Short mmCIF file of C-alpha atoms (C1' of nucleotides) and ligand atoms in Angstrom, two decimals:
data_model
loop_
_atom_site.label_atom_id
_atom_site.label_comp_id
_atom_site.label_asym_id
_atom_site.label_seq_id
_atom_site.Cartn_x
_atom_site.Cartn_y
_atom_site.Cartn_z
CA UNK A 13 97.36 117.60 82.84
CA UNK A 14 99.18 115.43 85.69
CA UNK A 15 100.15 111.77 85.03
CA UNK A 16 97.60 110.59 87.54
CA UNK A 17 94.92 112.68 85.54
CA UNK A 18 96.16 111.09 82.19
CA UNK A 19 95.48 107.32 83.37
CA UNK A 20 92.71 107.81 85.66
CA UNK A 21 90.66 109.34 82.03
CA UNK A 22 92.52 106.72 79.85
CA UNK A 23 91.14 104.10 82.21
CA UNK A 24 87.27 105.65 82.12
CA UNK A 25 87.53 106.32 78.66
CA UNK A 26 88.15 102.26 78.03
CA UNK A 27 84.81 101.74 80.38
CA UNK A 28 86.48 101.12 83.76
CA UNK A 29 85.53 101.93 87.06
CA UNK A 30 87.83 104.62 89.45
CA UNK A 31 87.36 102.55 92.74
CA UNK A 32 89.42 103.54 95.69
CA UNK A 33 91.65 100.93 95.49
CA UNK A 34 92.29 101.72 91.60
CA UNK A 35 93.44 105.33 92.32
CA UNK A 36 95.25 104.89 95.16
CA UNK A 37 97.77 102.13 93.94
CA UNK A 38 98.37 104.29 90.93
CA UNK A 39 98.74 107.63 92.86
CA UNK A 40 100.89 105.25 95.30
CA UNK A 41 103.22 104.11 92.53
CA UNK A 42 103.16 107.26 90.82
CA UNK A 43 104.86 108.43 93.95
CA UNK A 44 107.19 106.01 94.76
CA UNK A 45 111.01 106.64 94.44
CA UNK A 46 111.43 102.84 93.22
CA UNK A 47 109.12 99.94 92.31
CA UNK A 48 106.85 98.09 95.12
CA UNK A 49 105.76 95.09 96.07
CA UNK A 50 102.15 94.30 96.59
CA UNK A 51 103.20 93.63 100.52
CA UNK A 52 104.96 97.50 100.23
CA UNK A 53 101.98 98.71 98.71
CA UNK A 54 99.32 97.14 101.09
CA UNK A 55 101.58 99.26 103.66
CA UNK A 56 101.43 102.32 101.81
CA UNK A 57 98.04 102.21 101.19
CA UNK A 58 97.46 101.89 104.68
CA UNK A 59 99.20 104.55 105.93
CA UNK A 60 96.92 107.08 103.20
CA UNK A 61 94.15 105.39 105.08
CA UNK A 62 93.09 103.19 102.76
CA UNK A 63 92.94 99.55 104.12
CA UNK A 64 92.20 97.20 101.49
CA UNK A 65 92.26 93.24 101.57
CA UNK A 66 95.88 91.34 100.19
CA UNK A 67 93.56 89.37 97.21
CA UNK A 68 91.99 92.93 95.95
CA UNK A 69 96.03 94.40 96.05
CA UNK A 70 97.02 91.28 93.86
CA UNK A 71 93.86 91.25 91.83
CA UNK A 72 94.16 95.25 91.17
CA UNK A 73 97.92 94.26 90.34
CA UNK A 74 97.20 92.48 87.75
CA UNK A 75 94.50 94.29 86.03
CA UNK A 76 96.31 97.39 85.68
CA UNK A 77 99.44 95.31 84.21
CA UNK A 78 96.89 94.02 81.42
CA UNK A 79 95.68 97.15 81.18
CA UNK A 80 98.91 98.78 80.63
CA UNK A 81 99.40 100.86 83.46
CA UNK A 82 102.18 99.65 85.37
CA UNK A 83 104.50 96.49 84.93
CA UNK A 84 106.72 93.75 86.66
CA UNK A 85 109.94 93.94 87.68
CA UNK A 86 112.19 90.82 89.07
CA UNK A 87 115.10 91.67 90.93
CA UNK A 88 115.35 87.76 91.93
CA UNK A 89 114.29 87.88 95.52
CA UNK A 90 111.35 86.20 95.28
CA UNK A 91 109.09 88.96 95.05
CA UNK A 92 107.32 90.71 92.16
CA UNK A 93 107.83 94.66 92.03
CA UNK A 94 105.80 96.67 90.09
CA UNK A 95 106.13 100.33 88.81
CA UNK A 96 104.03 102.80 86.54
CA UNK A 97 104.94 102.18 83.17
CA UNK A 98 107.69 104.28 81.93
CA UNK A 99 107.74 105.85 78.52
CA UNK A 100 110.49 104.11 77.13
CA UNK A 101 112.23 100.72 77.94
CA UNK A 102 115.49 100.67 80.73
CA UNK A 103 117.40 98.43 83.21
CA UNK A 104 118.03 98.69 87.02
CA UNK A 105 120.78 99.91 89.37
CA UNK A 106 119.93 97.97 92.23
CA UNK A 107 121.67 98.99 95.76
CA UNK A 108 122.05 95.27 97.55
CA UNK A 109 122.66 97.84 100.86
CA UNK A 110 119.42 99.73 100.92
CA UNK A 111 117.37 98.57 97.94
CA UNK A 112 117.35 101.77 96.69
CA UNK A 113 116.54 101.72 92.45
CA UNK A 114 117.75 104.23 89.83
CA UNK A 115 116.40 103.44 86.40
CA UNK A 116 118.52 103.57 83.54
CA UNK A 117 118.65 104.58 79.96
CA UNK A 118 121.18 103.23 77.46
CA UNK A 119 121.67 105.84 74.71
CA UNK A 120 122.85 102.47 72.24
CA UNK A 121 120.85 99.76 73.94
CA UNK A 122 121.31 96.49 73.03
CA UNK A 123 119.99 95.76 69.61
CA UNK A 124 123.37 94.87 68.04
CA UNK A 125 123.99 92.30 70.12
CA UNK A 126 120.44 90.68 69.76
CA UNK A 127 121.21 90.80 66.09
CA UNK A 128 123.99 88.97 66.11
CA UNK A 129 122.13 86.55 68.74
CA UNK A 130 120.42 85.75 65.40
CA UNK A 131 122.93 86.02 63.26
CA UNK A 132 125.23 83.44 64.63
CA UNK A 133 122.39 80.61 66.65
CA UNK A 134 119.09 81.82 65.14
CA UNK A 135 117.76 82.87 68.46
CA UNK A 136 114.87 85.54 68.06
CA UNK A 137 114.82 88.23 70.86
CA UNK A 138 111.55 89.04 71.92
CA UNK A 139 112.69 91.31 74.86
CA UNK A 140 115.79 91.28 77.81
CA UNK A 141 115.98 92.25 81.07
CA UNK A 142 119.61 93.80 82.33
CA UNK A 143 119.73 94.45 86.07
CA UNK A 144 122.83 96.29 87.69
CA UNK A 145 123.68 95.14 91.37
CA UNK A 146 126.11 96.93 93.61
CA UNK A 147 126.51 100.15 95.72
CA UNK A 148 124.61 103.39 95.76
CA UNK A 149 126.66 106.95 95.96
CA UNK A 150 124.98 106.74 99.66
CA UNK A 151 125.80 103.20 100.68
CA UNK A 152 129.56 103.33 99.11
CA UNK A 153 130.23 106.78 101.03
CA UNK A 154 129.04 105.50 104.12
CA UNK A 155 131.06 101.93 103.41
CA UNK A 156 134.52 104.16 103.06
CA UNK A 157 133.83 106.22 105.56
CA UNK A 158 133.72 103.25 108.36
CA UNK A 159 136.89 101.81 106.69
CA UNK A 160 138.91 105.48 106.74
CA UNK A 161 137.64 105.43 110.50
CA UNK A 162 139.62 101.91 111.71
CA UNK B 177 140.27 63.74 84.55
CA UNK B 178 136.66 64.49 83.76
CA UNK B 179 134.84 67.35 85.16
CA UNK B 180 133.04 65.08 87.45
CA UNK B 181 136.44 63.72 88.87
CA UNK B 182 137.95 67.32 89.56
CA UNK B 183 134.82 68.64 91.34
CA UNK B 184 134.37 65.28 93.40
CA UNK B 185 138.09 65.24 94.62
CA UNK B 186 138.20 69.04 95.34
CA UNK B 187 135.20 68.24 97.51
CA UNK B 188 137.26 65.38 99.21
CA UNK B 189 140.48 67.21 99.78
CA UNK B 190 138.67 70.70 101.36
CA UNK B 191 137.40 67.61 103.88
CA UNK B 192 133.54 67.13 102.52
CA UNK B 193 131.99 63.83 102.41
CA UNK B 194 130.62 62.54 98.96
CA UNK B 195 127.66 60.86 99.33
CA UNK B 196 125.62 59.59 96.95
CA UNK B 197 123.00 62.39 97.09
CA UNK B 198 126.46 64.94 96.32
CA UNK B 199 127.55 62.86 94.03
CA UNK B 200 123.66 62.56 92.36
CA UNK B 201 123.31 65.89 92.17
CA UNK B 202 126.43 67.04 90.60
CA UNK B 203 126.88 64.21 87.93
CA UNK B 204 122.59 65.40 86.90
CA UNK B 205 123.33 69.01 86.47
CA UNK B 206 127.01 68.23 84.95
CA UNK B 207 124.96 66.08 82.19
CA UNK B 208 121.78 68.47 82.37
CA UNK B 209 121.59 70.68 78.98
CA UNK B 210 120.04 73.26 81.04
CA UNK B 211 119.80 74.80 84.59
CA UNK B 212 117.59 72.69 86.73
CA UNK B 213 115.20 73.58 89.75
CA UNK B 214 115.30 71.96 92.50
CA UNK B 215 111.91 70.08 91.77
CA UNK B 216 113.36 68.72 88.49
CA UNK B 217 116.32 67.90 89.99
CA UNK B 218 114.49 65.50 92.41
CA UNK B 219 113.01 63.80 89.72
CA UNK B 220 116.52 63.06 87.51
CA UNK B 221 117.65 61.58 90.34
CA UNK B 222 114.42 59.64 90.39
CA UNK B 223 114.92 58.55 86.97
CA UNK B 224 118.84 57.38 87.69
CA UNK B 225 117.08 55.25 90.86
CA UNK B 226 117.92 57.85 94.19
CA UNK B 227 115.12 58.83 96.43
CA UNK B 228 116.36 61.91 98.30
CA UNK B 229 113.98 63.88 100.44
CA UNK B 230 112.66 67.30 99.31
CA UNK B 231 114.84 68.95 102.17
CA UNK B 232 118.09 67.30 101.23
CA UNK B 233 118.04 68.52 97.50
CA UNK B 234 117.88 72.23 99.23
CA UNK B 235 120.39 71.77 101.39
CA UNK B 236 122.92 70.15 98.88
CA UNK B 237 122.35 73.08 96.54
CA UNK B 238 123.11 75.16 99.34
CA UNK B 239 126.08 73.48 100.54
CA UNK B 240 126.92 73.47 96.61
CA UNK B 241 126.66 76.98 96.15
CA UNK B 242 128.51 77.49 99.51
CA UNK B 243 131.50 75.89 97.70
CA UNK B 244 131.31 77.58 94.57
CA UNK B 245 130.33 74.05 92.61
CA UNK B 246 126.88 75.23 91.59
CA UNK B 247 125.29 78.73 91.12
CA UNK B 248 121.95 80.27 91.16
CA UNK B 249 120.30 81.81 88.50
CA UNK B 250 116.76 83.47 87.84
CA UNK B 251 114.43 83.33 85.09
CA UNK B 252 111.96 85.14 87.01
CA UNK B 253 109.45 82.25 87.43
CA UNK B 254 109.88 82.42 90.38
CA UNK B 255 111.27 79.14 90.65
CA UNK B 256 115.71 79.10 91.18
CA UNK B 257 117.39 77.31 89.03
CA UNK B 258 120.76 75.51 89.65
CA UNK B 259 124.06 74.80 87.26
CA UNK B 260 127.45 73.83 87.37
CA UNK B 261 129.71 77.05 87.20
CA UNK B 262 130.75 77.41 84.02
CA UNK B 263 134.70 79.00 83.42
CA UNK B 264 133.51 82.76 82.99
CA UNK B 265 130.83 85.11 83.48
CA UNK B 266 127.87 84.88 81.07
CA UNK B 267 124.68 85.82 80.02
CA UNK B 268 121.59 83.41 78.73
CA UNK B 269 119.24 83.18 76.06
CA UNK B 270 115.92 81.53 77.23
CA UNK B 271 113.12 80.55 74.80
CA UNK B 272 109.83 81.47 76.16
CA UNK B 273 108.11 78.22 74.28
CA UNK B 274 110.19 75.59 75.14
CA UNK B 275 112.67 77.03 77.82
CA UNK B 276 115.55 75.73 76.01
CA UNK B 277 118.81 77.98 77.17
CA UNK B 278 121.85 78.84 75.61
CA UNK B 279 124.70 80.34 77.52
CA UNK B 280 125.75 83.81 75.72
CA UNK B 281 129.28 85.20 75.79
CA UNK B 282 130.08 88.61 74.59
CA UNK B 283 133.48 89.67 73.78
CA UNK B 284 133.15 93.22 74.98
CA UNK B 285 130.85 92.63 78.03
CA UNK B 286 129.10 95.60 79.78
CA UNK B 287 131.96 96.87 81.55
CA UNK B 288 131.96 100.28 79.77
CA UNK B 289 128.34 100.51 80.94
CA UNK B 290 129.70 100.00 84.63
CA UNK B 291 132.27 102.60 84.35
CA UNK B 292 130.12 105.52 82.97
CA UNK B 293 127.23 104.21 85.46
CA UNK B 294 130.10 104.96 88.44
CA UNK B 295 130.94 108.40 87.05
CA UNK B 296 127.29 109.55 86.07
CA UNK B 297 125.33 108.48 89.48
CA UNK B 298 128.18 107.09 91.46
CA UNK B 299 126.70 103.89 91.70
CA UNK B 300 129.33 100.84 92.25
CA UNK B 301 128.06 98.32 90.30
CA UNK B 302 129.47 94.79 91.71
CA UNK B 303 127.60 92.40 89.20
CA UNK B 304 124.98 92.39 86.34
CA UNK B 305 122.60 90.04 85.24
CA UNK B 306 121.42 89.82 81.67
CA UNK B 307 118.63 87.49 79.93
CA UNK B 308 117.44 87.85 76.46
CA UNK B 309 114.39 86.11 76.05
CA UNK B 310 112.61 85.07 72.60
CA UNK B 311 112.38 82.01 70.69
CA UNK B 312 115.17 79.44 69.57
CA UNK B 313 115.59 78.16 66.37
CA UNK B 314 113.40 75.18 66.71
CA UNK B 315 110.65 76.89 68.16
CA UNK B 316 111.09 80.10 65.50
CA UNK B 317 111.16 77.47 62.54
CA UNK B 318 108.03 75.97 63.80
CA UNK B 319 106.47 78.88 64.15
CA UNK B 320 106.76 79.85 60.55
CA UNK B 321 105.72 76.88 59.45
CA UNK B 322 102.18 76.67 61.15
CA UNK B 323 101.94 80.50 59.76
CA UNK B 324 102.58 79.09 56.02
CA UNK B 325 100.38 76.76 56.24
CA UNK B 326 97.38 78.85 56.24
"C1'" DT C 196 137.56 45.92 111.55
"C1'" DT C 197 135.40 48.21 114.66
"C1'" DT C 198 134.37 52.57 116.81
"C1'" DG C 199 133.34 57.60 117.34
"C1'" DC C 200 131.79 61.73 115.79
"C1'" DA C 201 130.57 65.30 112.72
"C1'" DA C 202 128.13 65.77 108.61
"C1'" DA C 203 124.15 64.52 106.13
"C1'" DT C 204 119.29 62.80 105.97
"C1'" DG C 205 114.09 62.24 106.49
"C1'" DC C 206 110.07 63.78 108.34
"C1'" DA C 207 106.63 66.95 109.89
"C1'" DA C 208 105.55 71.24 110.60
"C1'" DC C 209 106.15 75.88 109.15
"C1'" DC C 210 106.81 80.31 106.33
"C1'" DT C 211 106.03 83.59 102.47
"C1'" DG C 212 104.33 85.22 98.21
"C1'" DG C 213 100.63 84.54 95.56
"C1'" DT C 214 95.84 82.44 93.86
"C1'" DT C 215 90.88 80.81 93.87
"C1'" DG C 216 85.82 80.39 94.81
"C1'" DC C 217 82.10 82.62 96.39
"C1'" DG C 218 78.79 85.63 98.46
"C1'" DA C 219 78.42 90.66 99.57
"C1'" DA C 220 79.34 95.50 98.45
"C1'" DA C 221 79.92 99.34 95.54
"C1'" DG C 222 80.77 102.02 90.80
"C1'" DA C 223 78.32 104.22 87.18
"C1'" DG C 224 75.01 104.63 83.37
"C1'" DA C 225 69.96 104.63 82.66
"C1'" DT D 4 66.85 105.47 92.46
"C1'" DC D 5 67.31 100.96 90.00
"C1'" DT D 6 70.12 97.58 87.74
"C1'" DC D 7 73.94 95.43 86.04
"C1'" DT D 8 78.58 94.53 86.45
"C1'" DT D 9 82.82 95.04 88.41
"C1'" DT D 10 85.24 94.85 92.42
"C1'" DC D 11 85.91 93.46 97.35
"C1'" DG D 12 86.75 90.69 101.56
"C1'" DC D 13 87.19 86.44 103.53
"C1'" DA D 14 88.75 81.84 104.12
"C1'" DA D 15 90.86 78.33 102.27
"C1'" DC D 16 94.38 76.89 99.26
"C1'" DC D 17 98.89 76.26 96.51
"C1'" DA D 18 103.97 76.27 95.39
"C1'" DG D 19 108.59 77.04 96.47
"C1'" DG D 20 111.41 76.98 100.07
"C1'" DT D 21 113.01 76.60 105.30
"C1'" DT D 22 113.54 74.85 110.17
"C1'" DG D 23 113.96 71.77 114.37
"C1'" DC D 24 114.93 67.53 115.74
"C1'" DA D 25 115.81 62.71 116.01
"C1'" DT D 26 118.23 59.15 113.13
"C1'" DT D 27 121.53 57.53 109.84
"C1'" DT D 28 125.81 57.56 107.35
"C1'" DG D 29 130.63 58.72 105.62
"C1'" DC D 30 135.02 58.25 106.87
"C1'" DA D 31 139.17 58.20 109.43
"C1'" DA D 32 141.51 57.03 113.67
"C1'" DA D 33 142.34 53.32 116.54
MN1 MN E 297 117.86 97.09 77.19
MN1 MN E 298 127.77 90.43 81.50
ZN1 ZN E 299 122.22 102.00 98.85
ZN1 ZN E 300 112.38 76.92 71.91
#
DNA sequence: TTTGCAAATGCAACCTGGTTGCGAAAGAGA
DNA sequence: TCTCTTTCGCAACCAGGTTGCATTTGCAAA
């Protein structure tokens, strides 16, 4: 069974309605190469033929983050991103060029430093967000290339 | 000389005015125990008896920034928050009750991360941003009181 | 000390991302 | 098909932040 097929049952199992809208901003995120905002996904939606109203993107939004399906992600530019929930947790490599996003898994994440967070000021982690900015294979080739050439 | 005095007469001698607003704004977040938006910062200067428009607090962060006095970070509350710039790089630890934040500085910072992130995906990374978010130990002491008191 | 000018300021209007109230439309089980 | 909710669209609203423009102010040269 397909991802899509997976949540769309999950979501009728827990007594929820499929509505248009509902599938097609988790079929849209499912097949988007990096997170989107509700403005990118009002687009996207649009161009599948599906023209739905800026409130019902929002309100849809947040539903399926309290349902679990997708979450938030803040790169600091003001707007909210969101992206299907991923099985585990990761950080960002964030191309400041072309916006592109590669997720990232830690093999020794950062638990040894929260524990000494506690250890030495008492601070309780409840969760962290780590965000790499910087320069995509793509962006970096293309930014040598125009140096090589002057 | 006090930090106020260095950062005031590095202003002067690059050729910038200091006007009281300057002046307001820098001696509030110097004293400020944590970052400040620019809403709150309107208010301290309220409190210390200067009215500045609304306008003129953005602009002064943004001249501030400019000049390397002040920098931005992001909580993701969508709100920006302002400091002084502190020596060295480093990472915060923000308590989700009371929004108390501690600066964090980790002896071997992520730069081993950066390096295998270059030769895995090729991705330059140029800066990171890390928050850990939980509770501080106020809030976490508190906490486990109310819970031994039922 | 006065004068001249660029830098800084206040105000009103604007922009963007996001939210709310409410009546109308549409899922889905009976 | 009927009925009960959930969801939708619309218009108005809110918060953080920005812009254009006319006025004021810091400060240094005269
Ligand atoms: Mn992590
Ligand atoms: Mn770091
Ligand atoms: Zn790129
Ligand atoms: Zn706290």
């Amino acid at each position: 069974m397909i991802k899509t097929e997976i949540i769309f049952s999950n979501l009728k199992r827990n007594g929820h309605r499929l509505t248009k809208t509902r599938k097609a901003i988790v079929s849209a995120l499912l097949t988007s190469e990096c997170p989107l905002s509700a403005f990118d996904l009002k687009a996207r939606l649009l161009d599948g033929d599906v023209e739905v109203n800026k409130t019902t993107v929002y309100r849809e939004l947040a539903f399926l983050v309290k349902h679990n399906v997708i979450h938030e992600i803040q790169f600091g530019d003001g707007k909210t991103r969101y992206r299907v929930c991923p099985d585990g947790h990761h950080h960002h490599a964030i191309c400041v060029k072309c916006s592109k996003v590669d997720e990232i898994i830690m093999e020794n994440d950062l638990a040894a430093h929260e524990k000494k967070l506690d250890k030495l000021i008492n601070f309780k982690v409840l969760h962290h967000t780590l965000e790499f900015f910087g320069l995509c294979k793509a962006c970096n080739n293309a930014e040598l290339k125009k140096r090589a050439a002057r």
